[in-house]
Amino acid sequence: MKIVMIPGDGIGPETMTVCSDVLTTISEKLDLHLELIHEIAGHDSLKKYGSTVTEQLLATVKAADGLILGPMATYDFKDETKGEINPSKFFRKKLDLYANIRPARTYPKVPTKMNPFDLVVVRENTEGFYADRNVESGNSEILVTPDVGISLRRITRECCIRIAKSAFELAMTRKKHVTLVHKANVLKITDGLFLDCCAEVAKSYPEVTVDDHIVDAMMAHVVRNPERFDTIVTTNMFGDILSDLTAELSGSLGLGGSLNAGDHYAMGQAAHGSAPDIAGQDIANPFSIITSASMLLNWLGQKYQQPNYLQAAKYIARATEQAIDALEVTRDIGGQLGTKATGDCFVRRLRTM
Ligand code: ATP
């Protein structure tokens, strides 16, 4: 299968090199026949083609089986008329990647103040408060006067139903517990619709227990007792914030892998940003992108019924646990190694498994 790999900005190139080595190794080991296609987006593409992303790149991605997108300096990309398009939004919208699956779990050797936990945030990815993906053209954030701005939040039955289905399906493979996160006490119409849709979907999953929390209270619950939660489903912005918190509670944002999945395509992407504060220093944690790549392999394995792809995801998960246990990791999670050395050890470990 063909996988497009885009290193992105900031720590992207260093971590994507490791990710590429890991995929090459697991492909050789389990006969995955992966073909890695290396492309550019973000600042590199802006310099070379005058745009952070191009229609040609989209065509390449559509012709492939999956995409791994590195972190993007989204904050730098302000004016689409100058080619400054947010690549993350571009792929999520163009490929209709509506489900952003963001797991977070603790590991015995990673220092954290939390009780052990293992949860997944399922975040809607194509509407909500994200003004750049709510409308067919333009942007749903409006500057009314120099001193007045309005942001519109779109919530639709279709998007709520499909994200709820993703969450309940996932919960069936886990502890069969779904928590709905919302602000229906204030956003009565939009989050009311979200809750109604989740209740409708829940009827098809009688084995799954359901509870719900208002988003602000949820922050307290997740900090106090993250072990209470299994699968959490929520709208776009709430999911973005909550999943950064859960990744950090697990020990480091550098452990935060994620998958953006639609019905036809999927994109692995670390939950964090481009981390310019640590870029180019060989200290970034590569496990977020390794985990994202492994989630993509798992998605491909399920979609095309390829047991060796499912096996590959399991190998990578086990090797991650073992590497963390052996402290063959970066400093943010208690190790002493640089990004490259962490990757080299990981690849050696995979080969001997
Ligand atoms: P951006 O503007 O691209 O969102 P940011 O620095 O505002 O970048 P993040 O990139 O998400 O936001 O980083 C938040 C914090 O987490 C930073 O201090 C960063 O160094 C740290 N961090 C993010 N990713 C990693 C990683 N892979 N390994 C170690 N630390 C990380």
Tab-separated table of C-alpha atoms and ligand atoms in Angstrom:
chain	number	residue	atom	x	y	z
A	1	MET	CA	0.000	0.000	0.000
A	2	LYS	CA	1.081	3.556	-0.655
A	3	ILE	CA	1.509	5.956	2.255
A	4	VAL	CA	2.215	9.646	1.685
A	5	MET	CA	4.478	11.164	4.348
A	6	ILE	CA	4.690	14.911	4.881
A	7	PRO	CA	7.237	16.025	7.508
A	8	GLY	CA	5.716	19.471	8.146
A	9	ASP	CA	7.205	22.295	10.197
A	10	GLY	CA	9.088	22.673	13.500
A	11	ILE	CA	9.867	19.261	14.992
A	12	GLY	CA	8.122	17.564	12.046
A	13	PRO	CA	11.215	16.652	9.978
A	14	GLU	CA	13.113	15.073	12.925
A	15	THR	CA	10.156	13.022	14.124
A	16	MET	CA	9.034	12.045	10.607
A	17	THR	CA	12.495	10.617	9.829
A	18	VAL	CA	12.074	8.282	12.791
A	19	CYS	CA	8.530	7.436	11.714
A	20	SER	CA	9.733	6.606	8.224
A	21	ASP	CA	12.420	4.240	9.616
A	22	VAL	CA	9.826	2.542	11.801
A	23	LEU	CA	7.435	1.984	8.887
A	24	THR	CA	10.219	0.657	6.662
A	25	THR	CA	11.282	-1.764	9.395
A	26	ILE	CA	7.797	-3.062	10.179
A	27	SER	CA	7.015	-3.350	6.473
A	28	GLU	CA	10.078	-5.566	5.928
A	29	LYS	CA	9.366	-7.589	9.021
A	30	LEU	CA	5.701	-8.357	8.301
A	31	ASP	CA	5.651	-8.136	4.496
A	32	LEU	CA	3.368	-5.116	4.411
A	33	HIS	CA	4.774	-4.001	1.037
A	34	LEU	CA	4.514	-0.384	2.079
A	35	GLU	CA	5.576	2.196	-0.461
A	36	LEU	CA	6.432	5.470	1.292
A	37	ILE	CA	5.927	8.561	-0.844
A	38	HIS	CA	7.707	11.614	0.562
A	39	GLU	CA	5.986	14.952	-0.146
A	40	ILE	CA	6.075	18.456	1.307
A	41	ALA	CA	3.498	20.894	2.712
A	42	GLY	CA	3.585	23.912	5.028
A	43	HIS	CA	6.529	26.311	4.926
A	44	ASP	CA	8.585	24.114	2.541
A	45	SER	CA	5.767	24.042	0.011
A	46	LEU	CA	5.032	27.744	0.432
A	47	LYS	CA	8.648	28.504	-0.489
A	48	LYS	CA	8.770	26.073	-3.406
A	49	TYR	CA	5.263	26.338	-4.913
A	50	GLY	CA	3.855	29.547	-3.415
A	51	SER	CA	1.260	27.620	-1.430
A	52	THR	CA	1.373	25.492	1.723
A	53	VAL	CA	-0.594	22.793	-0.107
A	54	THR	CA	-1.353	22.186	-3.787
A	55	GLU	CA	-4.068	20.441	-5.786
A	56	GLN	CA	-1.318	18.165	-7.142
A	57	LEU	CA	-0.495	17.073	-3.609
A	58	LEU	CA	-4.170	16.378	-2.955
A	59	ALA	CA	-4.305	14.217	-6.087
A	60	THR	CA	-1.218	12.283	-4.907
A	61	VAL	CA	-2.796	11.735	-1.499
A	62	LYS	CA	-6.115	10.620	-3.014
A	63	ALA	CA	-4.306	8.114	-5.213
A	64	ALA	CA	-2.517	6.662	-2.166
A	65	ASP	CA	-3.938	4.513	0.641
A	66	GLY	CA	-3.072	6.726	3.575
A	67	LEU	CA	-1.378	9.913	4.715
A	68	ILE	CA	0.875	10.786	7.623
A	69	LEU	CA	0.925	14.522	8.161
A	70	GLY	CA	3.604	16.160	10.295
A	71	PRO	CA	2.850	19.126	12.552
A	72	MET	CA	2.144	22.406	10.809
A	73	ALA	CA	2.973	25.968	11.826
A	74	THR	CA	-0.704	26.869	11.494
A	75	TYR	CA	-0.227	30.068	13.428
A	76	ASP	CA	1.986	31.407	10.628
A	77	PHE	CA	-0.614	30.756	7.919
A	78	LYS	CA	-2.966	33.703	7.989
A	79	ASP	CA	-3.885	34.663	4.437
A	80	GLU	CA	-5.216	32.017	2.062
A	81	THR	CA	-4.981	34.451	-0.877
A	82	LYS	CA	-1.180	34.318	-0.356
A	83	GLY	CA	-1.164	30.516	-0.408
A	84	GLU	CA	-1.137	30.294	3.382
A	85	ILE	CA	-3.659	27.484	3.752
A	86	ASN	CA	-3.803	25.459	6.932
A	87	PRO	CA	-2.735	22.002	5.605
A	88	SER	CA	-4.392	20.211	8.471
A	89	LYS	CA	-7.749	21.809	7.690
A	90	PHE	CA	-7.169	21.293	3.969
A	91	PHE	CA	-6.872	17.504	4.263
A	92	ARG	CA	-9.548	17.110	6.923
A	93	LYS	CA	-12.037	19.015	4.794
A	94	LYS	CA	-11.058	17.782	1.326
A	95	LEU	CA	-10.921	14.132	2.415
A	96	ASP	CA	-13.883	14.456	4.819
A	97	LEU	CA	-11.882	13.079	7.739
A	98	TYR	CA	-14.646	13.583	10.258
A	99	ALA	CA	-13.420	11.479	13.185
A	100	ASN	CA	-10.335	12.562	15.078
A	101	ILE	CA	-9.416	9.667	17.360
A	102	ARG	CA	-7.036	10.696	20.123
A	103	PRO	CA	-6.017	7.997	22.611
A	104	ALA	CA	-4.245	8.797	25.862
A	105	ARG	CA	-2.902	6.296	28.374
A	106	THR	CA	-0.381	6.161	31.158
A	107	TYR	CA	2.705	3.925	31.194
A	108	PRO	CA	4.165	2.586	34.473
A	109	LYS	CA	7.598	4.214	33.918
A	110	VAL	CA	6.403	7.625	32.710
A	111	PRO	CA	6.218	10.069	35.611
A	112	THR	CA	2.689	11.403	36.086
A	113	LYS	CA	0.606	12.472	39.075
A	114	MET	CA	-2.402	10.544	37.730
A	115	ASN	CA	-3.789	7.128	38.585
A	116	PRO	CA	-3.244	4.782	35.626
A	117	PHE	CA	-5.762	5.452	32.851
A	118	ASP	CA	-6.505	4.462	29.278
A	119	LEU	CA	-9.045	6.523	27.352
A	120	VAL	CA	-9.804	7.815	23.870
A	121	VAL	CA	-11.200	11.187	22.859
A	122	VAL	CA	-13.327	10.992	19.698
A	123	ARG	CA	-13.483	14.521	18.362
A	124	GLU	CA	-15.707	15.728	15.514
A	125	ASN	CA	-13.368	17.169	12.914
A	126	THR	CA	-15.336	18.904	10.183
A	127	GLU	CA	-17.523	21.615	11.740
A	128	GLY	CA	-18.155	23.122	15.209
A	129	PHE	CA	-16.252	26.254	16.152
A	130	TYR	CA	-13.690	25.793	13.371
A	131	ALA	CA	-14.672	28.748	11.242
A	132	ASP	CA	-12.474	27.682	8.325
A	133	ARG	CA	-14.374	24.442	7.683
A	134	ASN	CA	-17.962	25.472	8.378
A	135	VAL	CA	-18.759	27.083	5.079
A	136	GLU	CA	-18.452	26.118	1.427
A	137	SER	CA	-16.384	29.179	0.610
A	138	GLY	CA	-14.898	31.896	2.782
A	139	ASN	CA	-14.824	31.720	6.523
A	140	SER	CA	-17.471	31.800	9.232
A	141	GLU	CA	-15.468	34.239	11.342
A	142	ILE	CA	-16.471	37.773	10.521
A	143	LEU	CA	-14.862	41.110	11.348
A	144	VAL	CA	-17.956	43.302	11.634
A	145	THR	CA	-16.060	46.467	12.591
A	146	PRO	CA	-12.410	46.796	13.675
A	147	ASP	CA	-13.682	46.287	17.223
A	148	VAL	CA	-16.347	43.622	16.694
A	149	GLY	CA	-15.800	40.018	15.617
A	150	ILE	CA	-18.268	37.152	15.273
A	151	SER	CA	-17.469	33.420	15.048
A	152	LEU	CA	-20.208	31.038	13.980
A	153	ARG	CA	-20.383	27.462	15.208
A	154	ARG	CA	-22.071	24.999	12.902
A	155	ILE	CA	-23.513	21.723	14.240
A	156	THR	CA	-25.410	19.370	11.920
A	157	ARG	CA	-27.386	16.169	12.479
A	158	GLU	CA	-25.322	14.343	9.852
A	159	CYS	CA	-21.968	15.157	11.478
A	160	CYS	CA	-23.261	14.392	14.984
A	161	ILE	CA	-24.667	11.022	13.942
A	162	ARG	CA	-21.501	9.908	12.188
A	163	ILE	CA	-19.154	10.964	15.001
A	164	ALA	CA	-21.424	9.281	17.563
A	165	LYS	CA	-21.348	6.072	15.499
A	166	SER	CA	-17.533	6.219	15.385
A	167	ALA	CA	-17.424	6.567	19.161
A	168	PHE	CA	-19.881	3.765	19.894
A	169	GLU	CA	-18.157	1.417	17.437
A	170	LEU	CA	-14.835	2.160	19.123
A	171	ALA	CA	-16.340	1.709	22.592
A	172	MET	CA	-17.512	-1.789	21.546
A	173	THR	CA	-13.842	-2.749	21.111
A	174	ARG	CA	-12.941	-1.227	24.492
A	175	LYS	CA	-14.719	-1.058	27.872
A	176	LYS	CA	-18.132	-0.287	26.345
A	177	HIS	CA	-18.506	3.049	28.048
A	178	VAL	CA	-19.150	6.352	26.250
A	179	THR	CA	-19.051	9.807	27.833
A	180	LEU	CA	-20.692	12.672	25.945
A	181	VAL	CA	-19.056	16.071	26.501
A	182	HIS	CA	-21.039	19.207	25.691
A	183	LYS	CA	-22.232	22.610	26.866
A	184	ALA	CA	-25.951	22.021	26.350
A	185	ASN	CA	-26.831	24.196	29.360
A	186	VAL	CA	-25.743	27.244	27.306
A	187	LEU	CA	-25.551	26.041	23.703
A	188	LYS	CA	-29.030	24.590	23.984
A	189	ILE	CA	-29.786	24.268	20.289
A	190	THR	CA	-26.454	23.057	18.926
A	191	ASP	CA	-25.303	20.864	21.796
A	192	GLY	CA	-28.922	19.847	22.335
A	193	LEU	CA	-28.826	18.471	18.781
A	194	PHE	CA	-25.494	16.752	19.494
A	195	LEU	CA	-26.957	15.048	22.582
A	196	ASP	CA	-30.135	14.005	20.734
A	197	CYS	CA	-28.075	12.427	17.956
A	198	CYS	CA	-25.867	10.570	20.450
A	199	ALA	CA	-28.993	9.257	22.217
A	200	GLU	CA	-30.386	8.048	18.894
A	201	VAL	CA	-27.139	6.242	17.996
A	202	ALA	CA	-26.879	4.775	21.517
A	203	LYS	CA	-30.124	2.826	20.939
A	204	SER	CA	-28.230	0.572	18.517
A	205	TYR	CA	-25.573	-0.198	21.140
A	206	PRO	CA	-27.500	-1.458	24.180
A	207	GLU	CA	-24.338	-2.982	25.716
A	208	VAL	CA	-22.664	0.425	25.931
A	209	THR	CA	-23.231	2.491	29.063
A	210	VAL	CA	-23.490	6.228	28.487
A	211	ASP	CA	-23.018	9.257	30.690
A	212	ASP	CA	-22.455	12.912	29.929
A	213	HIS	CA	-20.651	15.928	31.368
A	214	ILE	CA	-20.669	19.631	30.715
A	215	VAL	CA	-17.293	20.492	29.216
A	216	ASP	CA	-16.033	22.730	32.032
A	217	ALA	CA	-16.895	20.168	34.705
A	218	MET	CA	-15.346	17.495	32.485
A	219	MET	CA	-11.952	19.213	32.753
A	220	ALA	CA	-12.112	18.806	36.529
A	221	HIS	CA	-13.312	15.190	36.316
A	222	VAL	CA	-10.583	14.219	33.882
A	223	VAL	CA	-7.862	15.825	36.006
A	224	ARG	CA	-9.219	14.279	39.191
A	225	ASN	CA	-10.141	10.781	37.972
A	226	PRO	CA	-9.097	10.095	34.378
A	227	GLU	CA	-9.420	6.358	35.065
A	228	ARG	CA	-13.240	6.775	35.112
A	229	PHE	CA	-13.306	7.333	31.371
A	230	ASP	CA	-13.107	5.020	28.397
A	231	THR	CA	-14.429	6.568	25.147
A	232	ILE	CA	-15.238	10.273	25.174
A	233	VAL	CA	-17.118	11.852	22.267
A	234	THR	CA	-17.442	15.561	21.711
A	235	THR	CA	-17.603	18.389	19.206
A	236	ASN	CA	-14.578	19.864	17.474
A	237	MET	CA	-13.171	22.601	19.725
A	238	PHE	CA	-13.998	20.877	23.011
A	239	GLY	CA	-12.307	17.725	21.700
A	240	ASP	CA	-9.217	19.619	20.631
A	241	ILE	CA	-8.729	21.153	24.062
A	242	LEU	CA	-9.704	18.072	26.049
A	243	SER	CA	-7.387	15.774	24.075
A	244	ASP	CA	-4.348	18.010	24.598
A	245	LEU	CA	-5.120	17.850	28.300
A	246	THR	CA	-5.477	14.057	28.332
A	247	ALA	CA	-2.241	13.623	26.321
A	248	GLU	CA	-0.368	15.837	28.763
A	249	LEU	CA	-1.916	14.041	31.769
A	250	SER	CA	-0.553	10.790	30.376
A	251	GLY	CA	2.956	12.210	30.794
A	252	SER	CA	3.684	14.373	27.750
A	253	LEU	CA	2.046	15.886	24.711
A	254	GLY	CA	4.845	14.049	22.912
A	255	LEU	CA	2.941	10.788	23.483
A	256	GLY	CA	-0.223	12.105	21.829
A	257	GLY	CA	-0.880	10.133	18.656
A	258	SER	CA	-4.037	10.595	16.633
A	259	LEU	CA	-5.898	9.422	13.568
A	260	ASN	CA	-8.194	11.511	11.382
A	261	ALA	CA	-10.555	9.055	9.737
A	262	GLY	CA	-13.332	9.304	7.185
A	263	ASP	CA	-15.196	6.629	5.265
A	264	HIS	CA	-12.600	6.411	2.480
A	265	TYR	CA	-9.355	7.961	3.731
A	266	ALA	CA	-7.384	8.272	6.935
A	267	MET	CA	-4.536	10.480	8.067
A	268	GLY	CA	-2.189	9.870	10.984
A	269	GLN	CA	-1.150	13.086	12.726
A	270	ALA	CA	0.367	13.826	16.132
A	271	ALA	CA	-2.022	15.601	18.498
A	272	HIS	CA	0.472	18.377	19.209
A	273	GLY	CA	1.666	21.293	17.093
A	274	SER	CA	5.039	22.068	15.535
A	275	ALA	CA	6.685	22.819	18.922
A	276	PRO	CA	8.999	25.573	17.600
A	277	ASP	CA	10.489	25.944	21.095
A	278	ILE	CA	12.277	22.599	20.771
A	279	ALA	CA	12.620	22.253	16.984
A	280	GLY	CA	15.992	21.205	15.547
A	281	GLN	CA	17.418	20.221	18.953
A	282	ASP	CA	16.997	16.448	18.690
A	283	ILE	CA	14.850	16.362	21.828
A	284	ALA	CA	11.325	15.972	20.428
A	285	ASN	CA	9.493	12.813	21.405
A	286	PRO	CA	8.787	10.749	18.271
A	287	PHE	CA	6.202	8.440	19.886
A	288	SER	CA	3.279	10.720	19.012
A	289	ILE	CA	3.918	10.306	15.292
A	290	ILE	CA	4.895	6.619	15.612
A	291	THR	CA	1.594	5.952	17.393
A	292	SER	CA	-0.286	7.941	14.727
A	293	ALA	CA	1.338	5.836	11.989
A	294	SER	CA	0.446	2.687	13.865
A	295	MET	CA	-3.192	3.833	14.124
A	296	LEU	CA	-3.176	4.333	10.358
A	297	LEU	CA	-1.870	0.781	9.820
A	298	ASN	CA	-4.612	-0.512	12.100
A	299	TRP	CA	-7.271	1.445	10.158
A	300	LEU	CA	-5.950	0.075	6.843
A	301	GLY	CA	-5.865	-3.441	8.310
A	302	GLN	CA	-9.516	-3.184	9.331
A	303	LYS	CA	-10.696	-1.532	6.124
A	304	TYR	CA	-8.948	-3.933	3.753
A	305	GLN	CA	-9.002	-6.959	6.103
A	306	GLN	CA	-5.233	-7.281	6.174
A	307	PRO	CA	-4.215	-9.241	9.299
A	308	ASN	CA	-0.524	-8.364	8.854
A	309	TYR	CA	-1.397	-4.649	9.125
A	310	LEU	CA	-3.323	-5.308	12.333
A	311	GLN	CA	-0.346	-7.302	13.562
A	312	ALA	CA	1.986	-4.407	12.704
A	313	ALA	CA	-0.060	-2.040	14.871
A	314	LYS	CA	0.132	-4.533	17.743
A	315	TYR	CA	3.923	-4.897	17.341
A	316	ILE	CA	4.389	-1.132	17.420
A	317	ALA	CA	2.186	-0.790	20.510
A	318	ARG	CA	4.121	-3.549	22.287
A	319	ALA	CA	7.493	-2.099	21.253
A	320	THR	CA	6.348	1.299	22.553
A	321	GLU	CA	5.468	-0.194	25.934
A	322	GLN	CA	8.805	-2.004	26.078
A	323	ALA	CA	10.835	1.047	25.010
A	324	ILE	CA	9.159	3.189	27.650
A	325	ASP	CA	9.698	0.463	30.242
A	326	ALA	CA	13.399	0.343	29.326
A	327	LEU	CA	13.551	4.154	29.396
A	328	GLU	CA	14.863	4.190	25.808
A	329	VAL	CA	12.998	7.454	25.367
A	330	THR	CA	13.352	11.218	25.213
A	331	ARG	CA	13.684	13.510	28.212
A	332	ASP	CA	10.073	14.708	28.319
A	333	ILE	CA	9.032	11.239	29.532
A	334	GLY	CA	11.971	10.510	31.778
A	335	GLY	CA	14.628	9.195	29.380
A	336	GLN	CA	18.038	10.508	28.336
A	337	LEU	CA	17.992	9.880	24.591
A	338	GLY	CA	17.638	12.260	21.691
A	339	THR	CA	14.979	11.902	18.993
A	340	LYS	CA	17.253	10.036	16.603
A	341	ALA	CA	18.691	7.661	19.220
A	342	THR	CA	15.153	6.909	20.475
A	343	GLY	CA	14.196	6.003	16.910
A	344	ASP	CA	17.322	3.858	16.380
A	345	CYS	CA	16.664	1.880	19.584
A	346	PHE	CA	13.015	1.462	18.617
A	347	VAL	CA	13.870	0.117	15.184
A	348	ARG	CA	16.376	-2.355	16.696
A	349	ARG	CA	13.734	-3.491	19.155
A	350	LEU	CA	11.159	-4.006	16.400
A	351	ARG	CA	13.612	-6.080	14.357
A	352	THR	CA	14.254	-8.485	17.228
A	353	MET	CA	10.636	-8.911	18.321
B	1	ATP	P1	2.024	25.348	17.330
B	1	ATP	O1	2.039	26.838	17.181
B	1	ATP	O2	2.526	24.649	16.091
B	1	ATP	O3	0.697	24.799	17.823
B	1	ATP	P2	2.986	25.250	20.069
B	1	ATP	O4	4.347	25.225	20.668
B	1	ATP	O5	2.081	26.384	20.370
B	1	ATP	O6	3.105	25.007	18.481
B	1	ATP	P3	2.675	22.507	20.596
B	1	ATP	O7	3.560	22.222	19.461
B	1	ATP	O8	1.446	21.662	20.711
B	1	ATP	O9	2.175	23.972	20.587
B	1	ATP	O10	3.561	22.390	21.915
B	1	ATP	C1	3.105	22.656	23.228
B	1	ATP	C2	4.201	22.261	24.200
B	1	ATP	O11	4.403	20.842	24.181
B	1	ATP	C3	5.554	22.890	23.841
B	1	ATP	O12	6.246	23.285	25.006
B	1	ATP	C4	6.295	21.780	23.161
B	1	ATP	O13	7.689	21.839	23.293
B	1	ATP	C5	5.742	20.506	23.825
B	1	ATP	N1	5.728	19.408	22.856
B	1	ATP	C6	4.920	19.309	21.774
B	1	ATP	N2	5.218	18.221	21.072
B	1	ATP	C7	6.242	17.606	21.694
B	1	ATP	C8	7.011	16.424	21.430
B	1	ATP	N3	6.768	15.644	20.375
B	1	ATP	N4	8.001	16.110	22.297
B	1	ATP	C9	8.254	16.861	23.368
B	1	ATP	N5	7.567	17.991	23.673
B	1	ATP	C10	6.575	18.365	22.847
